């Protein structure tokens, strides 16, 4: 049994990871920040991790085998509005956690993002030069560097995922479902490309790599690249919604001011070689997302935070 400590335990990834992994085979302790998780089935605590001494306290108290660092300021607009806090949370905190993991000889998996690239090329490999656009992406890239400097044995995974969140609106997939089931029209960008992975598949892969001797940077995204428009269409088809409600538009015509990276598809060859097997199929992942919806998981996860 591995004891995982997951920061960002109330967030989209941390909460889904904890719910999926905590049980007979493994134990998960979730660390939340502002929101108490009174009804969560896994062990959890509240800690503001940028407070001096908080990281050491967290590790000393819970003595995990593996730390998965999901906590971040992941809202792009919030990062632009408060770049000082974004730097503290996204760039400095990962280095503090990495150093503490090294001191206590713990395995650390740090969650980073496909957004470290500018999206001009696509199919990025791990050795390609990042060029982050905006405060969120540049602080996340600095977080990667801080982790590798403090703890070269740490594993950094650049991810892109979708799933159901406690907030109900943390992933694009949720927004597609909420609008389409209400019969509302939506825009779908035809010229923004990414590789989404189901959060349950990502959680299983994180458990798998936790038990392997991988260090440095690995891309851990879905194995199918698609536009946001195509993603919406696939969701509509899987859920039986009217795909005609999604209007194909160019991001250039959308009126969005923030810089957008057009092609954030990532190569996953390095990960596949290390694992010795292919990554989970995109359509199967979407079926799991739909199945959770049918079983009332979106309401359940909202009730936990
Ligand atoms: N969502 C995506 O599609 C996506 C794509 C690529 C990469 N990522 C990366 O994946 C990771 C998880 O993202 P997510 O979508 O799960 O984010 P999220 O839903 O916004 O959750 C972030 C979590 O971090 C916690 N947190 C923030 N500041 C903290 C602090 N000072 N101390 C302790 N906890 C703190 C939050 O708690 P409070 O809310 O209470 O502050 C929350 O639990 C992040 O590293 C993100 O950069 C996400």
mmCIF file of C-alpha atoms and ligand atoms in Angstrom:
data_model
loop_
_atom_site.group_PDB
_atom_site.id
_atom_site.type_symbol
_atom_site.label_atom_id
_atom_site.label_comp_id
_atom_site.label_asym_id
_atom_site.label_seq_id
_atom_site.Cartn_x
_atom_site.Cartn_y
_atom_site.Cartn_z
ATOM 1 C CA UNK A 1 0.000 0.000 0.000
ATOM 2 C CA UNK A 2 1.326 3.423 -0.964
ATOM 3 C CA UNK A 3 0.371 6.483 1.059
ATOM 4 C CA UNK A 4 -0.134 9.420 -1.336
ATOM 5 C CA UNK A 5 -0.308 12.967 -0.034
ATOM 6 C CA UNK A 6 -2.119 15.156 -2.559
ATOM 7 C CA UNK A 7 -1.961 18.930 -2.389
ATOM 8 C CA UNK A 8 -4.833 20.814 -3.996
ATOM 9 C CA UNK A 9 -7.072 18.113 -2.534
ATOM 10 C CA UNK A 10 -10.218 20.192 -3.092
ATOM 11 C CA UNK A 11 -9.292 21.072 -6.676
ATOM 12 C CA UNK A 12 -10.303 19.390 -9.908
ATOM 13 C CA UNK A 13 -7.364 16.982 -10.127
ATOM 14 C CA UNK A 14 -6.553 16.518 -6.440
ATOM 15 C CA UNK A 15 -10.114 15.695 -5.402
ATOM 16 C CA UNK A 16 -10.746 13.278 -8.276
ATOM 17 C CA UNK A 17 -7.399 11.596 -7.672
ATOM 18 C CA UNK A 18 -8.168 11.151 -3.977
ATOM 19 C CA UNK A 19 -11.657 9.766 -4.622
ATOM 20 C CA UNK A 20 -10.391 7.361 -7.269
ATOM 21 C CA UNK A 21 -7.256 6.106 -5.522
ATOM 22 C CA UNK A 22 -8.015 6.064 -1.779
ATOM 23 C CA UNK A 23 -9.207 2.611 -0.757
ATOM 24 C CA UNK A 24 -7.966 -0.919 -0.254
ATOM 25 C CA UNK A 25 -4.851 -0.730 -2.443
ATOM 26 C CA UNK A 26 -3.656 2.775 -1.497
ATOM 27 C CA UNK A 27 -4.225 5.493 1.057
ATOM 28 C CA UNK A 28 -4.635 9.164 0.140
ATOM 29 C CA UNK A 29 -4.378 12.209 2.376
ATOM 30 C CA UNK A 30 -5.771 15.319 0.712
ATOM 31 C CA UNK A 31 -4.544 18.807 1.585
ATOM 32 C CA UNK A 32 -7.111 21.515 0.924
ATOM 33 C CA UNK A 33 -6.653 25.231 1.356
ATOM 34 C CA UNK A 34 -9.697 27.452 1.925
ATOM 35 C CA UNK A 35 -12.466 24.863 1.602
ATOM 36 C CA UNK A 36 -12.931 22.240 4.357
ATOM 37 C CA UNK A 37 -13.837 18.814 2.944
ATOM 38 C CA UNK A 38 -16.127 17.726 5.753
ATOM 39 C CA UNK A 39 -17.801 14.914 3.836
ATOM 40 C CA UNK A 40 -14.859 13.514 1.929
ATOM 41 C CA UNK A 41 -14.323 9.783 2.380
ATOM 42 C CA UNK A 42 -10.530 10.110 2.439
ATOM 43 C CA UNK A 43 -8.384 11.639 5.200
ATOM 44 C CA UNK A 44 -7.969 15.375 4.636
ATOM 45 C CA UNK A 45 -6.643 18.532 6.242
ATOM 46 C CA UNK A 46 -6.648 22.253 5.543
ATOM 47 C CA UNK A 47 -3.306 24.038 5.120
ATOM 48 C CA UNK A 48 -2.282 27.278 3.470
ATOM 49 C CA UNK A 49 0.914 25.951 1.971
ATOM 50 C CA UNK A 50 2.718 29.235 1.348
ATOM 51 C CA UNK A 51 2.760 29.903 5.114
ATOM 52 C CA UNK A 52 6.354 29.466 6.351
ATOM 53 C CA UNK A 53 6.783 26.030 7.893
ATOM 54 C CA UNK A 54 3.520 24.641 6.457
ATOM 55 C CA UNK A 55 5.187 22.230 4.019
ATOM 56 C CA UNK A 56 7.500 20.745 6.654
ATOM 57 C CA UNK A 57 4.544 20.448 9.060
ATOM 58 C CA UNK A 58 2.497 18.655 6.373
ATOM 59 C CA UNK A 59 5.218 16.091 5.701
ATOM 60 C CA UNK A 60 6.196 15.554 9.342
ATOM 61 C CA UNK A 61 2.553 15.061 10.355
ATOM 62 C CA UNK A 62 1.396 12.726 7.599
ATOM 63 C CA UNK A 63 4.600 10.879 6.647
ATOM 64 C CA UNK A 64 3.490 9.943 3.104
ATOM 65 C CA UNK A 65 5.395 7.750 0.656
ATOM 66 C CA UNK A 66 4.632 9.966 -2.350
ATOM 67 C CA UNK A 67 3.673 13.628 -2.633
ATOM 68 C CA UNK A 68 1.613 14.612 -5.674
ATOM 69 C CA UNK A 69 1.705 18.366 -5.883
ATOM 70 C CA UNK A 70 -1.520 19.455 -7.617
ATOM 71 C CA UNK A 71 -2.091 22.717 -5.719
ATOM 72 C CA UNK A 72 -1.704 25.750 -7.921
ATOM 73 C CA UNK A 73 -3.227 29.036 -8.859
ATOM 74 C CA UNK A 74 -4.695 27.514 -12.012
ATOM 75 C CA UNK A 75 -7.039 30.311 -13.031
ATOM 76 C CA UNK A 76 -5.346 32.305 -15.794
ATOM 77 C CA UNK A 77 -7.250 35.538 -15.077
ATOM 78 C CA UNK A 78 -6.568 35.332 -11.321
ATOM 79 C CA UNK A 79 -2.840 34.971 -12.093
ATOM 80 C CA UNK A 80 -2.898 38.054 -14.336
ATOM 81 C CA UNK A 81 -4.717 39.977 -11.585
ATOM 82 C CA UNK A 82 -2.262 38.969 -8.821
ATOM 83 C CA UNK A 83 1.117 38.033 -10.333
ATOM 84 C CA UNK A 84 2.869 38.237 -6.962
ATOM 85 C CA UNK A 85 0.636 35.564 -5.420
ATOM 86 C CA UNK A 86 0.811 33.523 -8.645
ATOM 87 C CA UNK A 87 4.618 33.509 -8.372
ATOM 88 C CA UNK A 88 4.469 32.465 -4.715
ATOM 89 C CA UNK A 89 2.034 29.596 -5.365
ATOM 90 C CA UNK A 90 3.061 28.380 -8.830
ATOM 91 C CA UNK A 91 6.796 29.112 -8.935
ATOM 92 C CA UNK A 92 8.122 29.143 -5.339
ATOM 93 C CA UNK A 93 5.919 26.634 -3.463
ATOM 94 C CA UNK A 94 6.835 23.720 -5.807
ATOM 95 C CA UNK A 95 10.521 24.302 -5.009
ATOM 96 C CA UNK A 96 9.820 24.283 -1.259
ATOM 97 C CA UNK A 97 7.884 21.017 -1.560
ATOM 98 C CA UNK A 98 10.584 19.479 -3.766
ATOM 99 C CA UNK A 99 13.285 20.373 -1.220
ATOM 100 C CA UNK A 100 11.235 18.906 1.639
ATOM 101 C CA UNK A 101 10.671 15.685 -0.335
ATOM 102 C CA UNK A 102 14.405 15.415 -0.971
ATOM 103 C CA UNK A 103 15.196 15.980 2.721
ATOM 104 C CA UNK A 104 12.757 13.242 3.774
ATOM 105 C CA UNK A 105 13.642 10.931 0.842
ATOM 106 C CA UNK A 106 10.068 10.983 -0.501
ATOM 107 C CA UNK A 107 8.985 10.542 -4.087
ATOM 108 C CA UNK A 108 7.596 13.778 -5.543
ATOM 109 C CA UNK A 109 5.388 14.100 -8.597
ATOM 110 C CA UNK A 110 4.840 17.687 -9.642
ATOM 111 C CA UNK A 111 1.908 18.610 -11.864
ATOM 112 C CA UNK A 112 2.745 21.076 -14.601
ATOM 113 C CA UNK A 113 0.992 22.104 -17.781
ATOM 114 C CA UNK A 114 1.036 21.948 -21.586
ATOM 115 C CA UNK A 115 0.763 25.759 -21.443
ATOM 116 C CA UNK A 116 4.528 26.150 -20.918
ATOM 117 C CA UNK A 117 4.637 26.177 -24.744
ATOM 118 C CA UNK A 118 3.414 29.023 -26.958
ATOM 119 C CA UNK A 119 1.479 26.721 -29.275
ATOM 120 C CA UNK A 120 3.124 27.882 -32.487
ATOM 121 C CA UNK A 121 4.413 24.414 -33.413
ATOM 122 C CA UNK A 122 2.402 21.611 -31.789
ATOM 123 C CA UNK A 123 3.422 17.994 -31.152
ATOM 124 C CA UNK A 124 5.957 19.287 -28.619
ATOM 125 C CA UNK A 125 8.533 16.934 -27.191
ATOM 126 C CA UNK A 126 9.968 17.239 -23.675
ATOM 127 C CA UNK A 127 13.255 18.685 -24.980
ATOM 128 C CA UNK A 128 11.545 21.476 -26.967
ATOM 129 C CA UNK A 129 12.131 24.975 -25.669
ATOM 130 C CA UNK A 130 9.140 26.305 -23.704
ATOM 131 C CA UNK A 131 7.893 29.828 -24.345
ATOM 132 C CA UNK A 132 5.081 30.542 -21.876
ATOM 133 C CA UNK A 133 2.499 33.215 -22.635
ATOM 134 C CA UNK A 134 1.161 35.104 -19.636
ATOM 135 C CA UNK A 135 1.595 34.974 -15.872
ATOM 136 C CA UNK A 136 0.034 31.525 -15.251
ATOM 137 C CA UNK A 137 2.200 29.758 -17.827
ATOM 138 C CA UNK A 138 5.442 31.535 -16.969
ATOM 139 C CA UNK A 139 5.038 30.933 -13.220
ATOM 140 C CA UNK A 140 4.264 27.248 -13.909
ATOM 141 C CA UNK A 141 7.455 26.972 -15.991
ATOM 142 C CA UNK A 142 9.444 28.571 -13.154
ATOM 143 C CA UNK A 143 7.808 26.039 -10.816
ATOM 144 C CA UNK A 144 9.213 23.207 -12.968
ATOM 145 C CA UNK A 145 12.686 24.752 -12.788
ATOM 146 C CA UNK A 146 12.441 25.220 -9.008
ATOM 147 C CA UNK A 147 11.461 21.551 -8.568
ATOM 148 C CA UNK A 148 14.304 20.243 -10.710
ATOM 149 C CA UNK A 149 16.852 22.486 -8.995
ATOM 150 C CA UNK A 150 15.778 21.470 -5.491
ATOM 151 C CA UNK A 151 15.193 17.792 -6.257
ATOM 152 C CA UNK A 152 16.520 16.319 -9.521
ATOM 153 C CA UNK A 153 14.862 12.975 -8.657
ATOM 154 C CA UNK A 154 11.378 14.522 -8.824
ATOM 155 C CA UNK A 155 9.029 13.663 -11.675
ATOM 156 C CA UNK A 156 7.344 16.532 -13.511
ATOM 157 C CA UNK A 157 4.266 15.710 -15.556
ATOM 158 C CA UNK A 158 2.854 18.196 -18.058
ATOM 159 C CA UNK A 159 -0.842 17.436 -18.181
ATOM 160 C CA UNK A 160 -4.148 18.441 -19.729
ATOM 161 C CA UNK A 161 -7.248 16.781 -18.329
ATOM 162 C CA UNK A 162 -11.010 16.991 -17.952
ATOM 163 C CA UNK A 163 -13.418 15.732 -15.330
ATOM 164 C CA UNK A 164 -16.129 16.722 -12.869
ATOM 165 C CA UNK A 165 -15.202 19.332 -10.266
ATOM 166 C CA UNK A 166 -16.612 20.366 -6.885
ATOM 167 C CA UNK A 167 -17.028 23.882 -8.254
ATOM 168 C CA UNK A 168 -18.942 22.508 -11.243
ATOM 169 C CA UNK A 169 -17.136 24.684 -13.774
ATOM 170 C CA UNK A 170 -13.419 23.887 -13.579
ATOM 171 C CA UNK A 171 -13.147 22.058 -16.894
ATOM 172 C CA UNK A 172 -14.180 22.855 -20.445
ATOM 173 C CA UNK A 173 -15.906 19.471 -20.674
ATOM 174 C CA UNK A 174 -18.240 20.394 -17.790
ATOM 175 C CA UNK A 175 -19.099 23.669 -19.507
ATOM 176 C CA UNK A 176 -19.967 21.835 -22.724
ATOM 177 C CA UNK A 177 -22.214 19.423 -20.829
ATOM 178 C CA UNK A 178 -23.989 22.108 -18.770
ATOM 179 C CA UNK A 179 -24.741 24.256 -21.809
ATOM 180 C CA UNK A 180 -25.673 21.460 -24.192
ATOM 181 C CA UNK A 181 -27.996 19.745 -21.723
ATOM 182 C CA UNK A 182 -29.752 23.097 -21.199
ATOM 183 C CA UNK A 183 -30.076 23.480 -24.987
ATOM 184 C CA UNK A 184 -27.836 26.567 -25.056
ATOM 185 C CA UNK A 185 -25.638 27.363 -28.042
ATOM 186 C CA UNK A 186 -21.863 27.436 -27.526
ATOM 187 C CA UNK A 187 -18.770 28.490 -29.395
ATOM 188 C CA UNK A 188 -16.208 25.802 -30.201
ATOM 189 C CA UNK A 189 -12.776 26.949 -31.306
ATOM 190 C CA UNK A 190 -11.640 25.211 -34.472
ATOM 191 C CA UNK A 191 -8.087 26.547 -34.279
ATOM 192 C CA UNK A 192 -7.118 25.776 -30.671
ATOM 193 C CA UNK A 193 -5.637 22.272 -30.499
ATOM 194 C CA UNK A 194 -4.975 20.219 -27.371
ATOM 195 C CA UNK A 195 -4.783 16.633 -26.076
ATOM 196 C CA UNK A 196 -7.358 16.197 -23.289
ATOM 197 C CA UNK A 197 -7.161 13.173 -20.978
ATOM 198 C CA UNK A 198 -9.888 11.843 -18.694
ATOM 199 C CA UNK A 199 -8.997 12.644 -15.077
ATOM 200 C CA UNK A 200 -9.528 9.006 -14.010
ATOM 201 C CA UNK A 201 -7.064 7.828 -16.647
ATOM 202 C CA UNK A 202 -4.618 10.498 -15.511
ATOM 203 C CA UNK A 203 -5.050 9.430 -11.870
ATOM 204 C CA UNK A 204 -4.318 5.792 -12.754
ATOM 205 C CA UNK A 205 -1.215 6.824 -14.705
ATOM 206 C CA UNK A 206 0.024 8.925 -11.786
ATOM 207 C CA UNK A 207 -0.273 5.877 -9.522
ATOM 208 C CA UNK A 208 1.561 3.770 -12.105
ATOM 209 C CA UNK A 209 4.483 6.198 -12.522
ATOM 210 C CA UNK A 210 4.711 6.712 -8.751
ATOM 211 C CA UNK A 211 5.983 3.146 -8.565
ATOM 212 C CA UNK A 212 8.521 3.611 -11.364
ATOM 213 C CA UNK A 213 11.960 5.141 -11.387
ATOM 214 C CA UNK A 214 11.122 8.089 -13.657
ATOM 215 C CA UNK A 215 12.582 11.512 -13.067
ATOM 216 C CA UNK A 216 12.612 14.796 -14.973
ATOM 217 C CA UNK A 217 9.934 15.985 -17.380
ATOM 218 C CA UNK A 218 7.296 13.724 -18.993
ATOM 219 C CA UNK A 219 4.285 14.724 -21.075
ATOM 220 C CA UNK A 220 1.143 13.049 -19.721
ATOM 221 C CA UNK A 221 -1.737 14.124 -21.949
ATOM 222 C CA UNK A 222 -4.285 12.306 -24.098
ATOM 223 C CA UNK A 223 -2.998 10.448 -27.153
ATOM 224 C CA UNK A 224 -5.421 12.198 -29.558
ATOM 225 C CA UNK A 225 -4.931 15.821 -30.577
ATOM 226 C CA UNK A 226 -8.158 17.698 -31.386
ATOM 227 C CA UNK A 227 -9.591 21.187 -31.579
ATOM 228 C CA UNK A 228 -11.811 22.473 -28.791
ATOM 229 C CA UNK A 229 -14.663 22.366 -31.335
ATOM 230 C CA UNK A 230 -14.022 18.664 -32.050
ATOM 231 C CA UNK A 231 -13.850 17.992 -28.305
ATOM 232 C CA UNK A 232 -17.301 19.551 -27.893
ATOM 233 C CA UNK A 233 -18.694 17.504 -30.775
ATOM 234 C CA UNK A 234 -17.317 14.263 -29.289
ATOM 235 C CA UNK A 235 -18.905 15.151 -25.938
ATOM 236 C CA UNK A 236 -22.256 15.935 -27.593
ATOM 237 C CA UNK A 237 -22.176 12.630 -29.498
ATOM 238 C CA UNK A 238 -21.268 10.605 -26.380
ATOM 239 C CA UNK A 239 -23.962 12.225 -24.227
ATOM 240 C CA UNK A 240 -26.603 12.254 -26.989
ATOM 241 C CA UNK A 241 -26.864 16.064 -27.092
ATOM 242 C CA UNK A 242 -27.533 18.178 -30.195
ATOM 243 C CA UNK A 243 -24.044 18.772 -31.658
ATOM 244 C CA UNK A 244 -25.559 21.512 -33.859
ATOM 245 C CA UNK A 245 -25.650 23.763 -30.775
ATOM 246 C CA UNK A 246 -21.862 24.099 -31.013
ATOM 247 C CA UNK A 247 -20.884 26.842 -33.434
ATOM 248 C CA UNK A 248 -17.459 26.370 -35.038
ATOM 249 C CA UNK A 249 -15.539 29.641 -34.712
ATOM 250 C CA UNK A 250 -11.969 30.840 -34.929
ATOM 251 C CA UNK A 251 -10.493 32.022 -31.653
ATOM 252 C CA UNK A 252 -9.484 35.164 -33.557
ATOM 253 C CA UNK A 253 -13.181 36.028 -34.033
ATOM 254 C CA UNK A 254 -14.138 35.254 -30.445
ATOM 255 C CA UNK A 255 -13.273 38.610 -28.881
ATOM 256 C CA UNK A 256 -11.098 36.949 -26.216
ATOM 257 C CA UNK A 257 -8.360 39.323 -25.119
ATOM 258 C CA UNK A 258 -5.993 36.949 -23.296
ATOM 259 C CA UNK A 259 -3.209 35.386 -25.369
ATOM 260 C CA UNK A 260 -4.141 31.906 -26.614
ATOM 261 C CA UNK A 261 -1.718 29.187 -27.689
ATOM 262 C CA UNK A 262 -3.098 27.735 -30.936
ATOM 263 C CA UNK A 263 -1.538 24.267 -30.849
ATOM 264 C CA UNK A 264 -0.691 22.703 -27.493
ATOM 265 C CA UNK A 265 -0.567 19.124 -28.722
ATOM 266 C CA UNK A 266 2.257 17.249 -26.970
ATOM 267 C CA UNK A 267 4.179 14.159 -27.987
ATOM 268 C CA UNK A 268 3.713 11.335 -25.463
ATOM 269 C CA UNK A 269 6.332 9.009 -27.015
ATOM 270 C CA UNK A 270 8.736 9.363 -24.078
ATOM 271 C CA UNK A 271 6.027 8.313 -21.614
ATOM 272 C CA UNK A 272 4.795 5.406 -23.763
ATOM 273 C CA UNK A 273 8.370 4.097 -24.083
ATOM 274 C CA UNK A 274 8.854 4.288 -20.326
ATOM 275 C CA UNK A 275 5.517 2.633 -19.519
ATOM 276 C CA UNK A 276 5.851 -0.065 -22.157
ATOM 277 C CA UNK A 277 2.192 0.314 -23.143
ATOM 278 C CA UNK A 278 -0.071 2.750 -24.962
ATOM 279 C CA UNK A 279 -2.033 5.492 -23.228
ATOM 280 C CA UNK A 280 -5.764 5.132 -22.528
ATOM 281 C CA UNK A 281 -8.061 5.566 -25.516
ATOM 282 C CA UNK A 282 -9.791 8.966 -25.769
ATOM 283 C CA UNK A 283 -13.274 7.566 -26.583
ATOM 284 C CA UNK A 284 -13.094 5.155 -23.637
ATOM 285 C CA UNK A 285 -12.189 8.077 -21.384
ATOM 286 C CA UNK A 286 -15.168 10.049 -22.623
ATOM 287 C CA UNK A 287 -17.438 7.051 -21.929
ATOM 288 C CA UNK A 288 -16.226 7.043 -18.303
ATOM 289 C CA UNK A 289 -16.981 10.769 -18.038
ATOM 290 C CA UNK A 290 -20.485 10.088 -19.360
ATOM 291 C CA UNK A 291 -20.941 7.117 -17.068
ATOM 292 C CA UNK A 292 -20.086 9.265 -14.033
ATOM 293 C CA UNK A 293 -22.754 11.748 -15.191
ATOM 294 C CA UNK A 294 -25.381 8.990 -15.449
ATOM 295 C CA UNK A 295 -24.563 7.834 -11.922
ATOM 296 C CA UNK A 296 -24.863 11.289 -10.322
ATOM 297 C CA UNK A 297 -21.129 11.797 -9.711
ATOM 298 C CA UNK A 298 -21.269 15.565 -10.548
ATOM 299 C CA UNK A 299 -23.766 16.101 -7.684
ATOM 300 C CA UNK A 300 -21.797 13.814 -5.370
ATOM 301 C CA UNK A 301 -18.478 15.611 -5.891
ATOM 302 C CA UNK A 302 -20.156 18.993 -5.318
ATOM 303 C CA UNK A 303 -21.434 17.783 -1.961
ATOM 304 C CA UNK A 304 -17.916 17.077 -0.649
ATOM 305 C CA UNK A 305 -16.504 20.613 -0.525
HETATM 306 N N1 LIG B 1 -7.391 22.169 -15.178
HETATM 307 C C1 LIG B 1 -6.663 21.909 -16.256
HETATM 308 O O1 LIG B 1 -7.178 21.641 -17.334
HETATM 309 C C2 LIG B 1 -5.170 21.911 -16.169
HETATM 310 C C3 LIG B 1 -4.447 21.838 -17.352
HETATM 311 C C4 LIG B 1 -3.070 21.751 -17.295
HETATM 312 C C5 LIG B 1 -2.435 21.738 -16.060
HETATM 313 N N2 LIG B 1 -3.145 21.859 -14.918
HETATM 314 C C6 LIG B 1 -2.426 21.818 -13.635
HETATM 315 O O2 LIG B 1 -3.003 20.773 -12.868
HETATM 316 C C7 LIG B 1 -2.905 21.083 -11.471
HETATM 317 C C8 LIG B 1 -4.274 20.949 -10.828
HETATM 318 O O3 LIG B 1 -5.166 21.882 -11.443
HETATM 319 P P1 LIG B 1 -6.700 21.941 -11.067
HETATM 320 O O4 LIG B 1 -7.445 22.237 -12.320
HETATM 321 O O5 LIG B 1 -7.044 20.778 -10.238
HETATM 322 O O6 LIG B 1 -6.726 23.282 -10.186
HETATM 323 P P2 LIG B 1 -7.896 23.825 -9.230
HETATM 324 O O7 LIG B 1 -9.149 23.082 -9.448
HETATM 325 O O8 LIG B 1 -7.874 25.306 -9.370
HETATM 326 O O9 LIG B 1 -7.350 23.449 -7.784
HETATM 327 C C9 LIG B 1 -6.228 24.081 -7.235
HETATM 328 C C10 LIG B 1 -6.056 23.594 -5.818
HETATM 329 O O10 LIG B 1 -4.902 24.217 -5.244
HETATM 330 C C11 LIG B 1 -5.261 24.718 -3.956
HETATM 331 N N3 LIG B 1 -4.407 25.843 -3.580
HETATM 332 C C12 LIG B 1 -4.235 27.004 -4.236
HETATM 333 N N4 LIG B 1 -3.420 27.812 -3.531
HETATM 334 C C13 LIG B 1 -3.042 27.112 -2.432
HETATM 335 C C14 LIG B 1 -2.222 27.395 -1.306
HETATM 336 N N5 LIG B 1 -1.592 28.574 -1.162
HETATM 337 N N6 LIG B 1 -2.098 26.462 -0.329
HETATM 338 C C15 LIG B 1 -2.730 25.262 -0.432
HETATM 339 N N7 LIG B 1 -3.513 24.934 -1.474
HETATM 340 C C16 LIG B 1 -3.675 25.857 -2.450
HETATM 341 C C17 LIG B 1 -6.717 25.140 -4.132
HETATM 342 O O11 LIG B 1 -7.374 25.337 -2.896
HETATM 343 P P3 LIG B 1 -8.247 26.703 -2.701
HETATM 344 O O12 LIG B 1 -9.166 26.774 -3.896
HETATM 345 O O13 LIG B 1 -8.962 26.503 -1.430
HETATM 346 O O14 LIG B 1 -7.242 27.814 -2.687
HETATM 347 C C18 LIG B 1 -7.247 23.945 -4.903
HETATM 348 O O15 LIG B 1 -7.486 22.850 -4.047
HETATM 349 C C19 LIG B 1 -2.308 22.488 -11.403
HETATM 350 O O16 LIG B 1 -0.942 22.365 -11.174
HETATM 351 C C20 LIG B 1 -2.563 23.057 -12.777
HETATM 352 O O17 LIG B 1 -1.589 24.025 -13.092
HETATM 353 C C21 LIG B 1 -4.505 21.958 -14.943
#
